Coordinates of N, CA and C in Angstrom, one line a residue:
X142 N 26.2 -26.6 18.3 CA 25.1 -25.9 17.7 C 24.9 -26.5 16.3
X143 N 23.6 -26.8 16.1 CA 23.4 -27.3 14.5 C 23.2 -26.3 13.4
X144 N 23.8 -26.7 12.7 CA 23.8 -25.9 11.1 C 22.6 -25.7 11.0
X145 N 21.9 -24.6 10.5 CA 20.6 -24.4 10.0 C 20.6 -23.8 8.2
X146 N 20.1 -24.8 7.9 CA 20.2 -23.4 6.1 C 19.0 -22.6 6.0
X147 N 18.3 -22.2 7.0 CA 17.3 -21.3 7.8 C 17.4 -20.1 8.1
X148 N 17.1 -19.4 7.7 CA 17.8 -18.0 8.5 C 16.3 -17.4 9.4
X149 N 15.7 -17.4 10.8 CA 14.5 -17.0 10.9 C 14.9 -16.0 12.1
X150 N 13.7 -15.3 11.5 CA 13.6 -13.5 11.6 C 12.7 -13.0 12.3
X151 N 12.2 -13.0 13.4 CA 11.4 -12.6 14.7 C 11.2 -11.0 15.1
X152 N 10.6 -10.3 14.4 CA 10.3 -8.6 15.2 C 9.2 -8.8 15.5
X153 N 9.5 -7.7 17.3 CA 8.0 -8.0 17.8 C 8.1 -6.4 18.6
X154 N 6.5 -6.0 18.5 CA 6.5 -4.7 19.6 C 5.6 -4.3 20.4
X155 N 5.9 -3.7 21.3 CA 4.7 -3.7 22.3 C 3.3 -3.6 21.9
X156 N 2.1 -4.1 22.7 CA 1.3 -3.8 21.7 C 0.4 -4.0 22.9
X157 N -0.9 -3.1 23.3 CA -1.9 -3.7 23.8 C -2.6 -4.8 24.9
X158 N -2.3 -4.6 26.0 CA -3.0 -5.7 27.0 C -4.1 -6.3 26.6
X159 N -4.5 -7.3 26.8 CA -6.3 -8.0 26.7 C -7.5 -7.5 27.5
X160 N -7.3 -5.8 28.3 CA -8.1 -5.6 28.6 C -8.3 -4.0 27.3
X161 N -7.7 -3.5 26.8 CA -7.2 -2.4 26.0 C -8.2 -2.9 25.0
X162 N -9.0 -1.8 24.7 CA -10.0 -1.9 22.9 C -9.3 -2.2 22.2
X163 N -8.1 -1.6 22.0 CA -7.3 -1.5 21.1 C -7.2 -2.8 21.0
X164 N -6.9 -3.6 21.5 CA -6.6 -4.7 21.1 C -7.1 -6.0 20.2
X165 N -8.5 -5.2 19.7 CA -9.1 -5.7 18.3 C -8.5 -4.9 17.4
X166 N -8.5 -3.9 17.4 CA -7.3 -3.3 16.2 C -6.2 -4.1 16.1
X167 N -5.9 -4.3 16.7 CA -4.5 -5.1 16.7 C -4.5 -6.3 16.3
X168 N -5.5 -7.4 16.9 CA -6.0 -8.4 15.7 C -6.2 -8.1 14.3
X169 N -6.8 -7.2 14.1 CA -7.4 -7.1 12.7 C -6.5 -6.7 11.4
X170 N -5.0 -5.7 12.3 CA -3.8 -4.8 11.5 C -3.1 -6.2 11.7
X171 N -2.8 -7.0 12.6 CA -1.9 -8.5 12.2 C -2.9 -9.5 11.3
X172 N -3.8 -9.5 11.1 CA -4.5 -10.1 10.2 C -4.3 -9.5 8.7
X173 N -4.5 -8.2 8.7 CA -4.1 -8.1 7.3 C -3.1 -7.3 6.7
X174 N -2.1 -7.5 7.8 CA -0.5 -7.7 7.5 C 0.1 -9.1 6.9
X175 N -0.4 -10.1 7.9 CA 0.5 -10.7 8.1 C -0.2 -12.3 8.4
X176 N -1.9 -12.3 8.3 CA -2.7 -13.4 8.6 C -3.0 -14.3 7.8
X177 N -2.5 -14.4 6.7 CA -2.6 -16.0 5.7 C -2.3 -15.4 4.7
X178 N -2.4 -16.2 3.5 CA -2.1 -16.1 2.2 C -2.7 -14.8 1.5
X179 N -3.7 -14.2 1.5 CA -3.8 -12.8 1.0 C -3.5 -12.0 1.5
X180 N -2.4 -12.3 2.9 CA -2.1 -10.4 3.5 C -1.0 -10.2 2.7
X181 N -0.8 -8.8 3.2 CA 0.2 -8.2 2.7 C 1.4 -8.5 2.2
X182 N 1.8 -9.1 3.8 CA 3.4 -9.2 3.6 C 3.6 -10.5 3.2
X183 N 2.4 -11.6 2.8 CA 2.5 -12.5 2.2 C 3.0 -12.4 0.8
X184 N 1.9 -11.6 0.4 CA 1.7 -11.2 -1.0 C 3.2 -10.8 -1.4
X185 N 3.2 -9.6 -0.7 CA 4.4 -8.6 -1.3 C 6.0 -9.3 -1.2
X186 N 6.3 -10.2 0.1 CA 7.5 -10.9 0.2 C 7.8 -12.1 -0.6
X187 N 6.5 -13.1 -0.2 CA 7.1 -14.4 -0.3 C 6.4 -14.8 -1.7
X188 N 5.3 -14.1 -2.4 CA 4.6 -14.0 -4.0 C 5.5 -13.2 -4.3
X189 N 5.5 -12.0 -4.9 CA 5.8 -11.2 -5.5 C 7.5 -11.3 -5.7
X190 N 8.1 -11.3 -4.1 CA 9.5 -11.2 -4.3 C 10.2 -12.3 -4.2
X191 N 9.3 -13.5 -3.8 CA 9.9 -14.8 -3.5 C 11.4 -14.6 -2.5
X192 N 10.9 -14.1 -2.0 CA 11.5 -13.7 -0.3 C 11.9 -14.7 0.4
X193 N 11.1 -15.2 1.0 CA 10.8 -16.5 1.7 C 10.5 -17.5 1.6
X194 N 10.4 -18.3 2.8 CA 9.2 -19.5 2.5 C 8.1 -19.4 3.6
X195 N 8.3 -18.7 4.6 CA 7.1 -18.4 5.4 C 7.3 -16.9 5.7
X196 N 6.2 -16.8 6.4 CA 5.6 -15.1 6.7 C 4.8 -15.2 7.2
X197 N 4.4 -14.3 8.4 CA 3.1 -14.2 9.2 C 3.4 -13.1 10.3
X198 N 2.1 -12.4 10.2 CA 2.3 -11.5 11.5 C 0.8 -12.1 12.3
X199 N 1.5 -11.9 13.7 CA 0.4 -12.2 14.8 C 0.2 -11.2 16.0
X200 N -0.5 -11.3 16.7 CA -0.9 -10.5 18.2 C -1.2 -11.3 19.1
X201 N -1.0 -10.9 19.9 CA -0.7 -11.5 21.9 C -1.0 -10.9 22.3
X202 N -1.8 -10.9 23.5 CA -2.6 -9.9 24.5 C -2.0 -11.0 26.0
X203 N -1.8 -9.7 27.0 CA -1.4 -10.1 28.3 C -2.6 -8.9 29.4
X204 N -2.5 -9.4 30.4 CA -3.1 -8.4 31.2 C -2.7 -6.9 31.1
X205 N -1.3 -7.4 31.4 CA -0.7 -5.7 31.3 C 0.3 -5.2 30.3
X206 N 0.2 -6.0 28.9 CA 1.1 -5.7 27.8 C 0.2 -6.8 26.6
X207 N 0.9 -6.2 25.3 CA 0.4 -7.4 24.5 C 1.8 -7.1 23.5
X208 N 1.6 -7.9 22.3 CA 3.0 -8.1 21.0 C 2.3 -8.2 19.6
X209 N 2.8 -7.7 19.1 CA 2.7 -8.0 17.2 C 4.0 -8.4 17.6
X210 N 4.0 -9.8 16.4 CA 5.1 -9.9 16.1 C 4.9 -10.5 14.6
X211 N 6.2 -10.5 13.8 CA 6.5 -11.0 12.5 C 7.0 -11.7 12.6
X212 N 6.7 -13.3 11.9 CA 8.3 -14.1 11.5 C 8.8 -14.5 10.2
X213 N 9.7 -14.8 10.1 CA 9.7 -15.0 8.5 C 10.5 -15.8 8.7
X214 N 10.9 -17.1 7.8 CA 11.7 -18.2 7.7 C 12.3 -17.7 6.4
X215 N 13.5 -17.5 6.1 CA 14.5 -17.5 5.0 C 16.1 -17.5 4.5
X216 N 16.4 -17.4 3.3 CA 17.7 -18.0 3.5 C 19.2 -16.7 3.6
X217 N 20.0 -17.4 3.9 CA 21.3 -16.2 4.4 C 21.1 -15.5 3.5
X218 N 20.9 -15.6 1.8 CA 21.0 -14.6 1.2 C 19.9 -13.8 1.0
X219 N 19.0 -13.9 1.5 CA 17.9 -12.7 1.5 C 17.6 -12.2 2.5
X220 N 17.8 -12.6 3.6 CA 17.6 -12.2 5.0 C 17.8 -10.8 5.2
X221 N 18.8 -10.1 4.5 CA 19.0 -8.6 4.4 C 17.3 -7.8 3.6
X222 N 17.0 -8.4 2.6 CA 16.4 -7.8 1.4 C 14.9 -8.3 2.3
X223 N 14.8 -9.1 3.1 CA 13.7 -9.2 3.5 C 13.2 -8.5 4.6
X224 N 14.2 -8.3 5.6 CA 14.2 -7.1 6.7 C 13.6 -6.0 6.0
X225 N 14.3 -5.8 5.0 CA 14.5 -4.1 4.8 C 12.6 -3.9 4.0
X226 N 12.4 -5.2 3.3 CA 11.0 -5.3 2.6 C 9.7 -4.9 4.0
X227 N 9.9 -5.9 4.7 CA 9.1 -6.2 5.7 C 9.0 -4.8 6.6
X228 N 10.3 -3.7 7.0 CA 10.1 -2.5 7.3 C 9.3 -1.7 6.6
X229 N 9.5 -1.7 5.1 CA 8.7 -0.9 4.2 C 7.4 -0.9 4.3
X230 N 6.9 -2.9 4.7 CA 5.5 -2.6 4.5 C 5.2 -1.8 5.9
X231 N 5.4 -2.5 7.0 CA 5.0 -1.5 7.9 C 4.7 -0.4 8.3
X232 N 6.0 0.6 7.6 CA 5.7 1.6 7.1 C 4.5 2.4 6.4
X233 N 4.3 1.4 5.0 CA 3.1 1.9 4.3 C 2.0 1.7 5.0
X234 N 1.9 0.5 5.8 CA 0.7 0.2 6.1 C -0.2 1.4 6.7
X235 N 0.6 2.4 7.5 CA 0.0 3.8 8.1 C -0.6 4.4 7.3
X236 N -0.1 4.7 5.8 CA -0.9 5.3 5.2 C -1.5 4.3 3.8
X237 N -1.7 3.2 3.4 CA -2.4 2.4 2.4 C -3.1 1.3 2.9
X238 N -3.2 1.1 4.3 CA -3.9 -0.1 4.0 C -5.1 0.2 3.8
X239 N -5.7 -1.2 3.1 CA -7.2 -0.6 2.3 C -8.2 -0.7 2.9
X240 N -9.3 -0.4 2.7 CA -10.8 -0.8 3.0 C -11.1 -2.2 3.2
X241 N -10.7 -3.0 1.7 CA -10.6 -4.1 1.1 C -9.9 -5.1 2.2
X242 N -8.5 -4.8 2.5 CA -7.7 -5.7 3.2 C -8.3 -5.8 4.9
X243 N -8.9 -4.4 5.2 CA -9.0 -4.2 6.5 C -10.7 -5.0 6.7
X244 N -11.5 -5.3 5.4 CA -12.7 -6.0 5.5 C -12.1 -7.5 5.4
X245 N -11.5 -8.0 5.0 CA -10.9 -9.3 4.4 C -10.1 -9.7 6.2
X246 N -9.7 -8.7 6.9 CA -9.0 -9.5 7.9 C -10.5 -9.5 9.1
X247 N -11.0 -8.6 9.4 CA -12.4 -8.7 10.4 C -12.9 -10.1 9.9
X248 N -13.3 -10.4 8.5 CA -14.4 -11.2 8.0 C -13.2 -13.0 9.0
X249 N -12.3 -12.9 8.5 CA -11.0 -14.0 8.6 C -11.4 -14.1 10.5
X250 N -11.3 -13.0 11.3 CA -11.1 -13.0 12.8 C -12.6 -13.8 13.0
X251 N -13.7 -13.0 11.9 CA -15.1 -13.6 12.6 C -14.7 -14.9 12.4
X252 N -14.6 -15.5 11.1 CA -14.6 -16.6 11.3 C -14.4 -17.5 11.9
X253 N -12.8 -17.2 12.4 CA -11.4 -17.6 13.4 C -12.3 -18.0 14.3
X254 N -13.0 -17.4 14.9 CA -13.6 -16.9 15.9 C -15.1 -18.2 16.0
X255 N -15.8 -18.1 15.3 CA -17.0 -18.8 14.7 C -16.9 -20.6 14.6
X256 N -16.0 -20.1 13.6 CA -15.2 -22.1 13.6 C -14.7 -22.5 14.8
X257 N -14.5 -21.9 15.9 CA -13.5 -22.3 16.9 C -14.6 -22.4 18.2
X258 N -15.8 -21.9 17.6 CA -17.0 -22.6 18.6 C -17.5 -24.2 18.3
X259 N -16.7 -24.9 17.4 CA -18.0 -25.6 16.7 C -17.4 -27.0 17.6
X260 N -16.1 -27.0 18.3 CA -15.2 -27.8 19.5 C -15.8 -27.5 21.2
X261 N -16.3 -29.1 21.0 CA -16.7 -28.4 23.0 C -15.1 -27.8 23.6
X262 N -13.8 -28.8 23.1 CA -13.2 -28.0 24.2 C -12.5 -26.2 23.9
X263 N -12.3 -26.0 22.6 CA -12.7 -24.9 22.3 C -13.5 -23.8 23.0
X264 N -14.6 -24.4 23.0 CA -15.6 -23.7 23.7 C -14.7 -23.5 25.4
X265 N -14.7 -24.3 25.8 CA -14.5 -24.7 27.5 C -13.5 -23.5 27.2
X266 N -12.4 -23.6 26.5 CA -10.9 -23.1 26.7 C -11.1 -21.6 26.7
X267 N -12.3 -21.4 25.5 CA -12.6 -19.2 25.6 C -13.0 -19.3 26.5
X268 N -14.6 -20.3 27.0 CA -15.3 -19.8 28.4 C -14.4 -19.7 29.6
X269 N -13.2 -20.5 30.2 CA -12.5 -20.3 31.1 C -11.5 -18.7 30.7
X270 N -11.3 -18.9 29.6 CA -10.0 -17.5 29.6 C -11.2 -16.2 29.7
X271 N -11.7 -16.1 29.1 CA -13.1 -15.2 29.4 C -13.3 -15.0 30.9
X272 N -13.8 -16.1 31.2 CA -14.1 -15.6 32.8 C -13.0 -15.2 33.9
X273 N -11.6 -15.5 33.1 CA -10.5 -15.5 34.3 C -10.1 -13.8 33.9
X274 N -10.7 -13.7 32.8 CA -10.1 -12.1 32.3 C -11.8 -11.0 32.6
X275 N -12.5 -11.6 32.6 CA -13.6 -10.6 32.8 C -14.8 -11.0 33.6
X276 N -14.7 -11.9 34.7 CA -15.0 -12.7 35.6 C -16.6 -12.5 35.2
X277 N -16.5 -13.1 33.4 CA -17.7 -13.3 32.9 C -18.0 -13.6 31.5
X278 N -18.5 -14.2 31.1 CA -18.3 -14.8 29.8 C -19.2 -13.7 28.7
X279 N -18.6 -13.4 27.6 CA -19.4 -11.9 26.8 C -20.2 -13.3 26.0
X280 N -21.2 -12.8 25.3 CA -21.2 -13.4 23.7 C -21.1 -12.8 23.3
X281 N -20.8 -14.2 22.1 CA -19.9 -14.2 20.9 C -20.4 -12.8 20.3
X282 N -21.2 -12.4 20.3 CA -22.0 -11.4 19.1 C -21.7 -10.1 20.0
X283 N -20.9 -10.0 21.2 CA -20.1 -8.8 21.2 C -18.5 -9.3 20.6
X284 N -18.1 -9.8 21.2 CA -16.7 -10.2 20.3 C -16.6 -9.6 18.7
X285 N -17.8 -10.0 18.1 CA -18.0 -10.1 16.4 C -18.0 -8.5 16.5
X286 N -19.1 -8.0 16.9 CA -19.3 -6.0 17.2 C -17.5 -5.4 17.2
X287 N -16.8 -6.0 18.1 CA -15.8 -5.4 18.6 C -15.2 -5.2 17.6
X288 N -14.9 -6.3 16.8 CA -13.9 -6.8 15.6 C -15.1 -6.2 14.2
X289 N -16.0 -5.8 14.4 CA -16.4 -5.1 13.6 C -16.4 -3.6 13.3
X290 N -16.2 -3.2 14.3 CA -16.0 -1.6 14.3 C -15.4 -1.1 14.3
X291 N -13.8 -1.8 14.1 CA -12.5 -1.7 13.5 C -12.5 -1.0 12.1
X292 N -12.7 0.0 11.7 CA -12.5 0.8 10.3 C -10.9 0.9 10.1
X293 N -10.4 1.1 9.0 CA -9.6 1.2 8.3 C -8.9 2.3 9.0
X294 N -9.3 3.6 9.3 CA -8.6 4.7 9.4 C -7.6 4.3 11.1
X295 N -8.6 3.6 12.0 CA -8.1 2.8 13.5 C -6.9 2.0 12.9
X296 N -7.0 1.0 12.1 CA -5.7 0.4 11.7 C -4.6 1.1 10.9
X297 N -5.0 1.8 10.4 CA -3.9 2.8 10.2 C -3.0 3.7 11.0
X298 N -4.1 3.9 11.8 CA -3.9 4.3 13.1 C -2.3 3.8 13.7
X299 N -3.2 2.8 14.1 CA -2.4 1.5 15.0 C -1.6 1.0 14.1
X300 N -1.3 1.2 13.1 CA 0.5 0.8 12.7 C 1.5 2.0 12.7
X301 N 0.6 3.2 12.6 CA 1.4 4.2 12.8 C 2.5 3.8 14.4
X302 N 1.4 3.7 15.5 CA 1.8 3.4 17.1 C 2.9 2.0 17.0
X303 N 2.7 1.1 16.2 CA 4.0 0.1 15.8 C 5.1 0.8 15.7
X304 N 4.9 1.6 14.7 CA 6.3 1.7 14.2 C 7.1 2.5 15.3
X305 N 6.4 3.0 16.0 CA 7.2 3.7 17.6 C 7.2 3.2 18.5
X306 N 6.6 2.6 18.3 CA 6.2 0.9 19.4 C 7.6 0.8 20.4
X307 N 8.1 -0.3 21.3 CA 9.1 -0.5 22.2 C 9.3 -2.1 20.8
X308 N 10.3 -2.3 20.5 CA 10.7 -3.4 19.7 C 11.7 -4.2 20.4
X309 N 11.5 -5.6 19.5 CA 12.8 -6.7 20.0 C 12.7 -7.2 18.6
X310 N 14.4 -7.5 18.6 CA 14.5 -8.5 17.4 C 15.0 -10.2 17.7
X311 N 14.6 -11.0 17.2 CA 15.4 -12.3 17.4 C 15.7 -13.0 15.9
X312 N 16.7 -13.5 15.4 CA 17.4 -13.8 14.2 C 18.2 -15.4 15.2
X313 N 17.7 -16.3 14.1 CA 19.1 -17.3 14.6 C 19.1 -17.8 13.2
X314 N 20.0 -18.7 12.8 CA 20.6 -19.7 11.8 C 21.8 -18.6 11.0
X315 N 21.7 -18.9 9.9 CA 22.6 -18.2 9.1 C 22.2 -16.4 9.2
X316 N 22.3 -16.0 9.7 CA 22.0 -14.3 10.0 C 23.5 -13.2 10.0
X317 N 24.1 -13.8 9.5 CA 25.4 -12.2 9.3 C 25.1 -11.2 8.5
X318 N 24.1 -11.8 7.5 CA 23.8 -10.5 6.3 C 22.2 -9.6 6.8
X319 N 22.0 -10.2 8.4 CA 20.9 -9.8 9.1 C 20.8 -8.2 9.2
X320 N 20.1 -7.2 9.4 CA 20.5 -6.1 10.1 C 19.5 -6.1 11.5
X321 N 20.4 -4.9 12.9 CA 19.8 -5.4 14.2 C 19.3 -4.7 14.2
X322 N 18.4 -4.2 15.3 CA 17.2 -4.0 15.7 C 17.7 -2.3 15.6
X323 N 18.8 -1.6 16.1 CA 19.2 0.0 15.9 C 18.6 -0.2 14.5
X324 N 19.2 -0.5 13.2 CA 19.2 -0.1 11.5 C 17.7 -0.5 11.6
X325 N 17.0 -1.2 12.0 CA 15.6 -1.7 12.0 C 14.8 -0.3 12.6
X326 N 15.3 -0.1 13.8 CA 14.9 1.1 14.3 C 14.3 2.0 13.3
X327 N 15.8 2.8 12.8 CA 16.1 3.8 11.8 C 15.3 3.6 10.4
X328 N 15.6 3.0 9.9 CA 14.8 2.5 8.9 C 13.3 3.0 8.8
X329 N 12.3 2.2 10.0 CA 10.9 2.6 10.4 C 10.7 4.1 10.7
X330 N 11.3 4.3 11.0 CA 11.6 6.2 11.5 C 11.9 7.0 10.8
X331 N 12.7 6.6 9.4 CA 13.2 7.8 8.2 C 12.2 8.2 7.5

């Protein structure tokens, strides 16, 4: 096995099928947790506490399940201080995330969304997953509605349902000063 001076930190939890509404909520609370350089746990980890070197939360949608997940790239000696950070926000996120952050991640998806038409095979790649999921192609200008009527109070919502969520952890490289997924548990729950 090779030495890594890496320590990366993987939490993920049930979340939402691709047929579930919910599952623009769930876009929009991994966007502004965890979706580029102004989310949250950018800000608060890898600015603020110089935590890391990367950070991101994402979502996955399956027919009959979907995932948030977080990862973080960092080193043996923070790996503890970063877990326990990254709990926190999640935590708060139930009751602070803002107006501000929760407009800043929709505006990000439309775009995501918008730019990613301007590729024929882009285009080809939604029009087939579309039709194989809803044996029909929506427009775009419902997709944007859906991801627009995402209010603040729904994502708050929906990180509340995280934190009770069904979880997995995965850690490899230098990880002994890691905590597992039980203390991660606890932690979200106190």
């Amino acid at each position: 096995m090779k030495d890594l001076e890496q320590a990366h930190f993987a939490l993920s939890f049930e979340a939402p099928g691709y047929r579930d509404d919910k599952v623009y909520t769930a876009q929009v609370y991994t966007t502004a947790l965890g979706g580029g350089m102004s989310s949250r746990l950018f800000q608060k980890i890898r600015e603020e506490r110089g935590l890391c070197y990367s950070i991101h939360a994402q979502s996955g949608a399956y027919e009959d399940t979907g995932h948030v997940t977080i990862y973080a790239g960092t080193s043996e000696e923070e790996i503890g201080d970063l877990t326990e950070l990254t709990t926190d926000e999640l935590k708060r996120a139930t009751a602070d995330m803002s107006e501000a952050e929760v407009a800043r991640a929709r505006a990000q998806l439309r775009a995501g969304l918008l730019m990613g038409l301007e590729s024929p095979s882009s285009r080809a790649e939604r029009n087939a997953r579309l039709l194989s999921i809803w044996g029909r192609v929506p427009d775009v200008d419902e997709a944007v509605a859906k991801i627009d009527a995402v209010g603040t109070d729904a994502v708050r919502a929906f990180a509340g349902e995280m934190i009770g969520a069904r979880a997995a952890l995965a850690i490899y490289g230098p990880v002994a000063r890691a905590p597992g997924i039980e203390e991660i548990r606890q932690r979200l729950t106190a």
